[in-house]
Tab-separated table of C-alpha atoms and ligand atoms in Angstrom:
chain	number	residue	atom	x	y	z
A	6	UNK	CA	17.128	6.745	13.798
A	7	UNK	CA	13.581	7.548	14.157
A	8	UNK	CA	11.708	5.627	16.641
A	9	UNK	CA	8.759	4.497	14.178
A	10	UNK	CA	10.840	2.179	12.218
A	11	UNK	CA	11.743	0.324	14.947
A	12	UNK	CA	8.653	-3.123	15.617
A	13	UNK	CA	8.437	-4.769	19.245
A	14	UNK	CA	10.927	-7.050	18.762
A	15	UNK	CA	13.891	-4.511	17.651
A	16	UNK	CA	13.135	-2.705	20.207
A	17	UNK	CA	13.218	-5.424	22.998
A	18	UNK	CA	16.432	-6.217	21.057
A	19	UNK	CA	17.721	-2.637	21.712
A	20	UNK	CA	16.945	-2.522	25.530
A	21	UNK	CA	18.315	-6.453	26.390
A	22	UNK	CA	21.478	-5.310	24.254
A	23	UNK	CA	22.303	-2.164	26.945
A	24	UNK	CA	21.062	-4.475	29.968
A	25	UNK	CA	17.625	-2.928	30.167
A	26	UNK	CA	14.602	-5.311	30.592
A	27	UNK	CA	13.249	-5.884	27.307
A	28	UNK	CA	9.464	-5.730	28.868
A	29	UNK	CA	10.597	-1.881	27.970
A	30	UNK	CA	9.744	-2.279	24.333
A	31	UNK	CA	5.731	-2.271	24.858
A	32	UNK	CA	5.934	0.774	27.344
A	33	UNK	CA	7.511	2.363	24.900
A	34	UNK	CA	4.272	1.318	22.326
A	35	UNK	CA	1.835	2.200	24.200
A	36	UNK	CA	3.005	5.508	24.856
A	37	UNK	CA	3.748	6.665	21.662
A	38	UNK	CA	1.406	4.594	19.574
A	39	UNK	CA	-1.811	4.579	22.202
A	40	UNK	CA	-0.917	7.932	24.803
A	41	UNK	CA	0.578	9.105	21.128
A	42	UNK	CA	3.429	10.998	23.426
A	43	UNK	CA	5.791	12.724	21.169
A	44	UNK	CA	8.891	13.339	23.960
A	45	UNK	CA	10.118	10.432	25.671
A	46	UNK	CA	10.020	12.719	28.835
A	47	UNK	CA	6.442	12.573	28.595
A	48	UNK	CA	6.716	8.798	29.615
A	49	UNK	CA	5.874	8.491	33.487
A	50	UNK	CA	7.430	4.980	34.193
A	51	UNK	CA	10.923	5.277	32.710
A	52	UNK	CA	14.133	6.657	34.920
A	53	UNK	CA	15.622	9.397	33.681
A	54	UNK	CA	18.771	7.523	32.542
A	55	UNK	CA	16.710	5.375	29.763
A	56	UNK	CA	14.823	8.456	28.672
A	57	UNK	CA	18.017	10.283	28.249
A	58	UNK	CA	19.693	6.930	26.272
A	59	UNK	CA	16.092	7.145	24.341
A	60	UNK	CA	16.666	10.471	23.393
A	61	UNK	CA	19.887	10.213	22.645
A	62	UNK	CA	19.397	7.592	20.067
A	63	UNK	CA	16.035	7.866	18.695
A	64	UNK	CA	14.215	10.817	17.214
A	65	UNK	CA	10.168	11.054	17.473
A	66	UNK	CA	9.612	12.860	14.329
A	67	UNK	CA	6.405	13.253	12.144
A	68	UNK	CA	5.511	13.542	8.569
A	69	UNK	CA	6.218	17.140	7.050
A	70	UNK	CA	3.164	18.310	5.234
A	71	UNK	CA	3.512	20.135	1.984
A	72	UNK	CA	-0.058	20.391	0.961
A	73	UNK	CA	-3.118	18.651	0.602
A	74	UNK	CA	-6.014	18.047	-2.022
A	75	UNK	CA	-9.357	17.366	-0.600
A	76	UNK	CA	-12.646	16.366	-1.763
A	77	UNK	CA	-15.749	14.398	-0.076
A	78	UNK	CA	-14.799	11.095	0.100
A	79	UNK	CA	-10.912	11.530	-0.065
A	80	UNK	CA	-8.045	13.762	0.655
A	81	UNK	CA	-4.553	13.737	-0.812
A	82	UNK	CA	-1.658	14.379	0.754
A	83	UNK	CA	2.101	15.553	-0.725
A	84	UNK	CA	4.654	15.112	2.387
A	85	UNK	CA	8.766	15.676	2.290
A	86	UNK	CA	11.316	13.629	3.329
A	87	UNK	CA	14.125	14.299	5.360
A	88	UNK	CA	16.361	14.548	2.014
A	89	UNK	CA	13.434	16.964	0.394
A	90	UNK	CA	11.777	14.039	-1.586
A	91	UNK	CA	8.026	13.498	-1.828
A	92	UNK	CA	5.574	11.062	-1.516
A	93	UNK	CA	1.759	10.964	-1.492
A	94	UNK	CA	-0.890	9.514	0.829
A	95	UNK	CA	-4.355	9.291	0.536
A	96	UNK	CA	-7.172	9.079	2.738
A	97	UNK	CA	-10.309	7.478	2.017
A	98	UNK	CA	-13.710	7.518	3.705
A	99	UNK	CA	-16.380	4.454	3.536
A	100	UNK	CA	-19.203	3.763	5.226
A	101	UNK	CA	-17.267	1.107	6.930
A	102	UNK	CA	-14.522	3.214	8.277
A	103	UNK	CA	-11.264	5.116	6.955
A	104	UNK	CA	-8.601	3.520	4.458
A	105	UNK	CA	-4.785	5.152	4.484
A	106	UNK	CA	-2.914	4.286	0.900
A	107	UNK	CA	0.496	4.167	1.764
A	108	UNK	CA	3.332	4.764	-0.540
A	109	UNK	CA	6.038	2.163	-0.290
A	110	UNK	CA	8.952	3.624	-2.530
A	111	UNK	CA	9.986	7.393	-3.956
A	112	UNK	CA	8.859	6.442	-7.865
A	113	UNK	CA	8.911	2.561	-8.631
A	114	UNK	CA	10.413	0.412	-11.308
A	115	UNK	CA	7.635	-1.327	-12.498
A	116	UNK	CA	7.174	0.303	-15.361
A	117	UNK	CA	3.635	-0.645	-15.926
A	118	UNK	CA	1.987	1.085	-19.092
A	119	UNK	CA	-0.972	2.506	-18.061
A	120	UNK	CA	0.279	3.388	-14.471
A	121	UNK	CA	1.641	7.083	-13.592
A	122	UNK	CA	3.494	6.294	-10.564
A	123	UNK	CA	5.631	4.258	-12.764
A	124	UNK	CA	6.969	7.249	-15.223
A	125	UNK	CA	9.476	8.278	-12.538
A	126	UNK	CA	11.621	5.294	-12.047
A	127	UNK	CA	12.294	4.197	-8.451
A	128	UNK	CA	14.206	6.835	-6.782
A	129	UNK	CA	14.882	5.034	-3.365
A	130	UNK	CA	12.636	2.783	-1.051
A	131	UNK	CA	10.761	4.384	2.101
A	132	UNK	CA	12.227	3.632	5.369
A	133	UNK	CA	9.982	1.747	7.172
A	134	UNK	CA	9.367	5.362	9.497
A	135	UNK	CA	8.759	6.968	6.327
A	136	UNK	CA	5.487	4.531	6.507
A	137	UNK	CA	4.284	4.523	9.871
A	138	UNK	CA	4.585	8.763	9.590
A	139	UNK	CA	1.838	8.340	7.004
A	140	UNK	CA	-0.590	6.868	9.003
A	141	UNK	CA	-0.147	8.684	11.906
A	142	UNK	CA	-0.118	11.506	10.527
A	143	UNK	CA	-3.661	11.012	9.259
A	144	UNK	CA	-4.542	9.336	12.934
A	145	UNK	CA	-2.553	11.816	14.840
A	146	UNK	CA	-2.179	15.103	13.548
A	147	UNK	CA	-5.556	15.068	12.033
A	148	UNK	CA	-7.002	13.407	14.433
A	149	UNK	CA	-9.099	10.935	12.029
A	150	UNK	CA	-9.574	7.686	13.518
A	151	UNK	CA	-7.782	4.830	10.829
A	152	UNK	CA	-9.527	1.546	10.477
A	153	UNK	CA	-8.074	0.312	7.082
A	154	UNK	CA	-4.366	0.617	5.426
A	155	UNK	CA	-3.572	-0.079	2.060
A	156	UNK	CA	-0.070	-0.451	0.394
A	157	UNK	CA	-1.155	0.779	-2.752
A	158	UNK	CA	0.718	3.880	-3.029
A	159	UNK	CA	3.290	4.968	-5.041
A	160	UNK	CA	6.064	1.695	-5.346
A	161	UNK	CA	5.949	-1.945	-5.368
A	162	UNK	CA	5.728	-2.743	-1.328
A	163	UNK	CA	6.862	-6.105	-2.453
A	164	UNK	CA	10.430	-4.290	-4.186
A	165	UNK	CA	10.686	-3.056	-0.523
A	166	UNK	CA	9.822	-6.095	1.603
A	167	UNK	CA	11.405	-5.725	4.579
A	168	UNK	CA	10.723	-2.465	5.386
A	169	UNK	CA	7.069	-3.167	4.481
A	170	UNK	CA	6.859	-5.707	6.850
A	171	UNK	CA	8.057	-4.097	9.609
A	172	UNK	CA	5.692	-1.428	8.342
A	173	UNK	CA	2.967	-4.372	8.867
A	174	UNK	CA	4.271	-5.405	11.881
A	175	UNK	CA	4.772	-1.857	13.726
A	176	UNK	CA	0.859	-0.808	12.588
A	177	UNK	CA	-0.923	-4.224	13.634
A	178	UNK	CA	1.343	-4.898	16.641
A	179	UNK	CA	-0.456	-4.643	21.053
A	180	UNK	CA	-0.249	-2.696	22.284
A	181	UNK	CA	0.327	0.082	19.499
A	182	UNK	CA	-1.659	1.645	16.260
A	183	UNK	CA	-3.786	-1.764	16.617
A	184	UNK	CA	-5.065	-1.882	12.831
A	185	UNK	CA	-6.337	-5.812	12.630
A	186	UNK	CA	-4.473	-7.715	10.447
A	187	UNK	CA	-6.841	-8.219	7.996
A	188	UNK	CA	-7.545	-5.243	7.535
A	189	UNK	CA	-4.066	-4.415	5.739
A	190	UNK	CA	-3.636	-5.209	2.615
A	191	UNK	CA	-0.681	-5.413	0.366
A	192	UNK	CA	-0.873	-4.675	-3.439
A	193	UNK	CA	1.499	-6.368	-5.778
A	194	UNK	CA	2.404	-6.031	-9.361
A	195	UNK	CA	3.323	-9.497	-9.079
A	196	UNK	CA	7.112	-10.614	-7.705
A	197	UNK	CA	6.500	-14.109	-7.220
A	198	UNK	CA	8.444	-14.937	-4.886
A	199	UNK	CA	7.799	-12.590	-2.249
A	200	UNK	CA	4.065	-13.635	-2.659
A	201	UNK	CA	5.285	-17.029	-1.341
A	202	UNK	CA	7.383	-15.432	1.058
A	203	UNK	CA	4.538	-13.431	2.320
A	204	UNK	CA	2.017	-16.225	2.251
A	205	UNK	CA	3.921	-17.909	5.019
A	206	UNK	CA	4.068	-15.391	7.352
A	207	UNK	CA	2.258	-15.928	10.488
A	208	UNK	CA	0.427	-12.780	10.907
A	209	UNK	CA	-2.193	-12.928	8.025
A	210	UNK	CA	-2.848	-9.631	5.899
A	211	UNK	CA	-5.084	-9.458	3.224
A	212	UNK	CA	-3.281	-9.414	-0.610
A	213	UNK	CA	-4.049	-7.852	-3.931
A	214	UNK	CA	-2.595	-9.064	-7.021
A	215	UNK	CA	-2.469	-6.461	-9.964
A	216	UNK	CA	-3.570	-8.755	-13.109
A	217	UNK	CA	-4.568	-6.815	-15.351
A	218	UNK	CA	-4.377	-9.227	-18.169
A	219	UNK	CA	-5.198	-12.984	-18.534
A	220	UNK	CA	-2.058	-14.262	-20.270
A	221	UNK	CA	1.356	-13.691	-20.719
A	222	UNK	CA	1.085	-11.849	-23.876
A	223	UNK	CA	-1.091	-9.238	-23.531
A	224	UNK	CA	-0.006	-8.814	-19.552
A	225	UNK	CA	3.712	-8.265	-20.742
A	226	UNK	CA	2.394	-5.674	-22.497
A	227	UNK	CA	1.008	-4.152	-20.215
A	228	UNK	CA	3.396	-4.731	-17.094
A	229	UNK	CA	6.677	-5.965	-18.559
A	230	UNK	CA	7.193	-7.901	-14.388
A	231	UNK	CA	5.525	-10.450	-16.114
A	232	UNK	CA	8.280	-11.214	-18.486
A	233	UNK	CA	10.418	-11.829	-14.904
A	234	UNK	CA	7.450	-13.799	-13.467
A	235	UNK	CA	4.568	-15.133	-16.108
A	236	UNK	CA	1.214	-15.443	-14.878
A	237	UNK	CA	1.206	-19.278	-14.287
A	238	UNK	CA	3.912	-18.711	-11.967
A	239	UNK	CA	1.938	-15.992	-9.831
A	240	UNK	CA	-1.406	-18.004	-10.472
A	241	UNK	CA	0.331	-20.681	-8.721
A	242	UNK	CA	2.042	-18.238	-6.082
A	243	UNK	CA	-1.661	-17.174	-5.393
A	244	UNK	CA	-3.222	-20.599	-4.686
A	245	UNK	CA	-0.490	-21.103	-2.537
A	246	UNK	CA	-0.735	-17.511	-0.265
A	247	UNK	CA	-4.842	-18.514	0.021
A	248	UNK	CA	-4.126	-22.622	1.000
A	249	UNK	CA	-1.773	-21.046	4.035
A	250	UNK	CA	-4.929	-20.395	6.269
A	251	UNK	CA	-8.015	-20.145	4.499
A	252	UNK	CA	-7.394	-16.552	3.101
A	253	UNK	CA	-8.937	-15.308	-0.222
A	254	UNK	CA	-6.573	-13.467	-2.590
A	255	UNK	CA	-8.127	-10.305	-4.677
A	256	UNK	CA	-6.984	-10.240	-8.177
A	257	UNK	CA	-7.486	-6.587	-9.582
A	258	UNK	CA	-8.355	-5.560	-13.001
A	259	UNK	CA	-8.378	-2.532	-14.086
A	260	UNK	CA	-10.437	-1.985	-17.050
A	261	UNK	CA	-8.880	-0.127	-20.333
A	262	UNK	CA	-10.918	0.434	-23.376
A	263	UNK	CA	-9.921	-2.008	-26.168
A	264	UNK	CA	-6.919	-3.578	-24.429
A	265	UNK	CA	-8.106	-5.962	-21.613
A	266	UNK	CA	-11.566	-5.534	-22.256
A	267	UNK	CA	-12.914	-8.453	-24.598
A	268	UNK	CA	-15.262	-10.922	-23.777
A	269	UNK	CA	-12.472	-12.991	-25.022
A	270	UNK	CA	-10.430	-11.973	-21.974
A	271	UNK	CA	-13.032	-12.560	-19.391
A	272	UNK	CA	-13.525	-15.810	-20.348
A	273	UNK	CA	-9.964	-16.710	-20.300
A	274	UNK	CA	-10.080	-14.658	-16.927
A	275	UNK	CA	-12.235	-17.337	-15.811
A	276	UNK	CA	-10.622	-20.276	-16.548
A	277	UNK	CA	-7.267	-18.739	-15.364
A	278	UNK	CA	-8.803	-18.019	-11.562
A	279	UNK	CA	-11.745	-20.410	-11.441
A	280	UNK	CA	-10.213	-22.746	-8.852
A	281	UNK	CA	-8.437	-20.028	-6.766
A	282	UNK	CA	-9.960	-18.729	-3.465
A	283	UNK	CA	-10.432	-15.346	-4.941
A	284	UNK	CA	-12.200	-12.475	-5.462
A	285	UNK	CA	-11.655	-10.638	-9.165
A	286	UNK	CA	-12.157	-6.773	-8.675
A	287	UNK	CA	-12.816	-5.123	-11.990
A	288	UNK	CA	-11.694	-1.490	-11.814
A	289	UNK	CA	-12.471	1.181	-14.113
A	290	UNK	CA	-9.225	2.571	-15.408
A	291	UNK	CA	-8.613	5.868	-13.779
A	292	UNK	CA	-7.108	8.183	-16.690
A	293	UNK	CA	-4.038	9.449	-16.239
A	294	UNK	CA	-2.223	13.055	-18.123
A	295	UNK	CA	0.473	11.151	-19.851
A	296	UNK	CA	-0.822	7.927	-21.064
A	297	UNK	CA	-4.314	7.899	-24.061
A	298	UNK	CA	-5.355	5.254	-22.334
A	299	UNK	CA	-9.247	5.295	-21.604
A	300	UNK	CA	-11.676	3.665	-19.299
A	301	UNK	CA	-13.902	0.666	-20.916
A	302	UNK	CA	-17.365	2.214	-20.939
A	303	UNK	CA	-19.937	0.838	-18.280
A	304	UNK	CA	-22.119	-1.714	-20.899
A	305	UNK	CA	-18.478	-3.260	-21.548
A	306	UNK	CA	-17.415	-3.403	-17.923
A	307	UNK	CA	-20.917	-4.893	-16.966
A	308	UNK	CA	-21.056	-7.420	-19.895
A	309	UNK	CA	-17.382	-8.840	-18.580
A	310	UNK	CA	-18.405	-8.489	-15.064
A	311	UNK	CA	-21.863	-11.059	-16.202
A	312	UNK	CA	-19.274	-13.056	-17.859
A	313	UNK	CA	-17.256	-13.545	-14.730
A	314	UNK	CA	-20.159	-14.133	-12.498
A	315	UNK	CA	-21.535	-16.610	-14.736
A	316	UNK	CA	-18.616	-18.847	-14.615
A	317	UNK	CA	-19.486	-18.607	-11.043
A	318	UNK	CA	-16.010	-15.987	-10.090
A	319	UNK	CA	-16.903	-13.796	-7.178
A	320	UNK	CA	-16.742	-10.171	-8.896
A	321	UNK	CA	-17.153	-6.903	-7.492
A	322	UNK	CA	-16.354	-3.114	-9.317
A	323	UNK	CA	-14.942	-0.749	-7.463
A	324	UNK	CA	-16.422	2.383	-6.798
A	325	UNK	CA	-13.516	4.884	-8.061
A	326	UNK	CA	-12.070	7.713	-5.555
A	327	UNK	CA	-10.008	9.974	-5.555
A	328	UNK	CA	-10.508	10.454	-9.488
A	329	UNK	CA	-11.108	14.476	-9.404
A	330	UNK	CA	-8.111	15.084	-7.449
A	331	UNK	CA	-5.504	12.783	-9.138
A	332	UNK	CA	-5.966	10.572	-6.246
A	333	UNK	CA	-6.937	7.147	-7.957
A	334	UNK	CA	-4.004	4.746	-7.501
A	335	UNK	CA	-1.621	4.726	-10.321
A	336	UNK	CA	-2.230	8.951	-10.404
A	337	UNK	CA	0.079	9.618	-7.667
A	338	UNK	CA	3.438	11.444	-7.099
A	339	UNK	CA	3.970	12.033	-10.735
A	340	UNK	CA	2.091	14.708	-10.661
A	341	UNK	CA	3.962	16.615	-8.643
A	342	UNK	CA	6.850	15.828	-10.791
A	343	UNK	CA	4.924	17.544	-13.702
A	344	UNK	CA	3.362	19.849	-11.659
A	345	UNK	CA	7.060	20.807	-10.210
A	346	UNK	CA	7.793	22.691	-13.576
A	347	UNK	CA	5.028	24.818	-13.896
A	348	UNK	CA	3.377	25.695	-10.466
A	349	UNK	CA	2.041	23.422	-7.599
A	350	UNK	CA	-1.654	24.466	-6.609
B	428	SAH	N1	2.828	-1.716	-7.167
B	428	SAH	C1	1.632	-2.184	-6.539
B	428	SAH	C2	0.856	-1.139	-5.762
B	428	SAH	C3	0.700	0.239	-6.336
B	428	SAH	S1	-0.416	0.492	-7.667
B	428	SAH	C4	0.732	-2.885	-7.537
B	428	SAH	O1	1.056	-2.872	-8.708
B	428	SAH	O2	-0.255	-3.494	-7.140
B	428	SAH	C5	-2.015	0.203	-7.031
B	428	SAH	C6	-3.005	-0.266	-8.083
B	428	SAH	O3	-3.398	0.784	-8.985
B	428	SAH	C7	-2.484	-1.384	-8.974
B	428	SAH	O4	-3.462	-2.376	-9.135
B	428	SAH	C8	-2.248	-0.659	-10.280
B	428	SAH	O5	-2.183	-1.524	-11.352
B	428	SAH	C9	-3.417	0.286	-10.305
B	428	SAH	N2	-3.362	1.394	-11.249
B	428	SAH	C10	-2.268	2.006	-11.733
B	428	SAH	N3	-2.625	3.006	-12.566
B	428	SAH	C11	-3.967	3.033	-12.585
B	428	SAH	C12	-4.921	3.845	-13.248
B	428	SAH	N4	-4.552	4.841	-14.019
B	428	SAH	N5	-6.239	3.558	-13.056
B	428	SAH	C13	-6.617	2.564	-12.227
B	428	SAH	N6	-5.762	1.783	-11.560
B	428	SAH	C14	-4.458	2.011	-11.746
């Protein structure tokens, strides 16, 4: 067992079940996550006997590195798994601070059209370790301060929940990594129910929902989850996540050339939203080496975006990154995959 998948609470559960004082668990926190100590023998105010039990039963590993892709604003990064998997993680710089994407599963089932990840079908879920090793791997082995972690990585977090909870918990827990809460956000393709599930948790995250499409035909085109939950369902699921304590719920749309584009669809986009606490965040689509899929050009994206705004949506466009090194979400893992058969870097 590796000690980063365990939260607070299993580990207070581990000491009280071998007669130790619980009030162990946060020691053991704020070592590893704030004096980042990598050796339980490092830890002054243990006895021996717990640091040899510790020892015995957990391991303090970190992420294995394969290599990395780098440019200014963002850096990719290929690690292997204990059973000689990958994943990818990427690190992005704003003004505001640094963003981790986190991958949540080895492939994902998803199966969304335009969406690389999704051509290699869900392998396994990432322990909950596998997660936390991401980020600290940027915070500690790097030594690049995080600020900001997104789960919008390879998988569906939400086709992983627990793990990706604990994930949540582990990074925003005190003492520990410390990210504030809000400054995590989940991305989901959509599983209903786990929206709702998640909307009544007590610590409060921030949550994406991939649209993509305004109704249920053209979005089961495009992301065939929607046949399992149609958007009604997870418009619904998304009024209900932002009444739970005043949060606002981004809706992402990624923008694809003569699919979702139409002035016809941002109207309908409009109605669909209009009396959800939201924010829609039009994204250009980020081509990808197996699908012909193309961005919408900027006139088209900027006519839709006026078309939002003037039904009075909040609407932003993202600024893309990561796009020169096949970092842009949706681009990741599956190109080592391809990149596998001929020759990596
Ligand atoms: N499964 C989750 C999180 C991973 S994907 C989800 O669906 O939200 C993260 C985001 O990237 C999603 O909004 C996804 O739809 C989007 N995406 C996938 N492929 C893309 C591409 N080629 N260009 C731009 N965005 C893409």
């Amino acid at each position: 067992m590796n000690i980063y998948g365990m939260t607070i609470k299993m580990l207070q559960d581990y000491f009280a079940s071998s007669g130790e004082n619980p009030a162990k668990a946060k020691i053991i926190f704020n070592e590893i996550y704030k004096n980042r100590v990598t050796s339980f023998y490092d830890i002054s105010n243990l006895s021996e006997s717990v640091k040899d039990k510790l020892g015995r039963d957990f391991e303090i590993t970190p992420a294995e590195l394969v290599t990395k892709y780098e440019n200014e604003t963002s850096s990719k990064y290929l690690f292997r798994l204990s059973d000689g998997l990958t994943i990818e993680t990427v690190l992005m710089k704003h003004d505001y601070g640094n963003g981790v994407c986190i991958s949540t599963q080895v492939g994902c089932n998803m199966n969304c059209i335009f969406c690389e990840s999704g051509k290699l079908k869900k392998v396994r879920n990432l322990h909950t370790y596998e997660m936390v090793q991401q980020v600290l791997y940027i915070r500690d082995i790097l030594n690049i301060p995080v600020s900001h972690i997104v789960l919008m990585g390879i998988g569906e977090p939400f086709d992983n929940y627990e793990n990706t909870m604990n994930f949540i918990d582990i990074v925003t827990e005190q003492p520990g990594i410390e990210i504030a809460a809000r400054h995590v956000t989940v991305s989901t393709s959509g599983i209903t129910p786990k929206i709702i599930e998640f909307a009544q948790r007590k610590v409060v995250n921030s949550l994406a929902i991939s649209l993509h499409a305004p109704n249920d035909e053209l979005r089961n085109k495009l992301m065939p989850i929607n046949k399992k939950y149609p958007v009604s369902g997870l418009i619904d699921a998304a009024r209900e996540y932002t009444k739970s304590g005043n949060k606002k719920v981004t809706f992402a749309y990624i923008m694809i050339k003569n699919l979702n584009d139409s002035n016809e669809c941002a109207v309908e986009l409009a109605q669909l939203v209009k009396d959800v606490n939201c924010y829609v965040n039009l994204i250009p689509y980020n081509k990808t080496r197996s699908t012909d899929y193309e961005p919408s050009d900027k006139k088209r994206i900027a006519e839709f975006f006026d078309i939002l705004k003037s039904c009075g949506i909040n609407v932003t466009v993202r600024r893309e990154f990561g796009g020169d090194i096949n970092a842009a979400c949706g681009q990741l893992s599956a190109d080592y995959v391809n990149d596998q058969k001929t020759s990596f870097f």
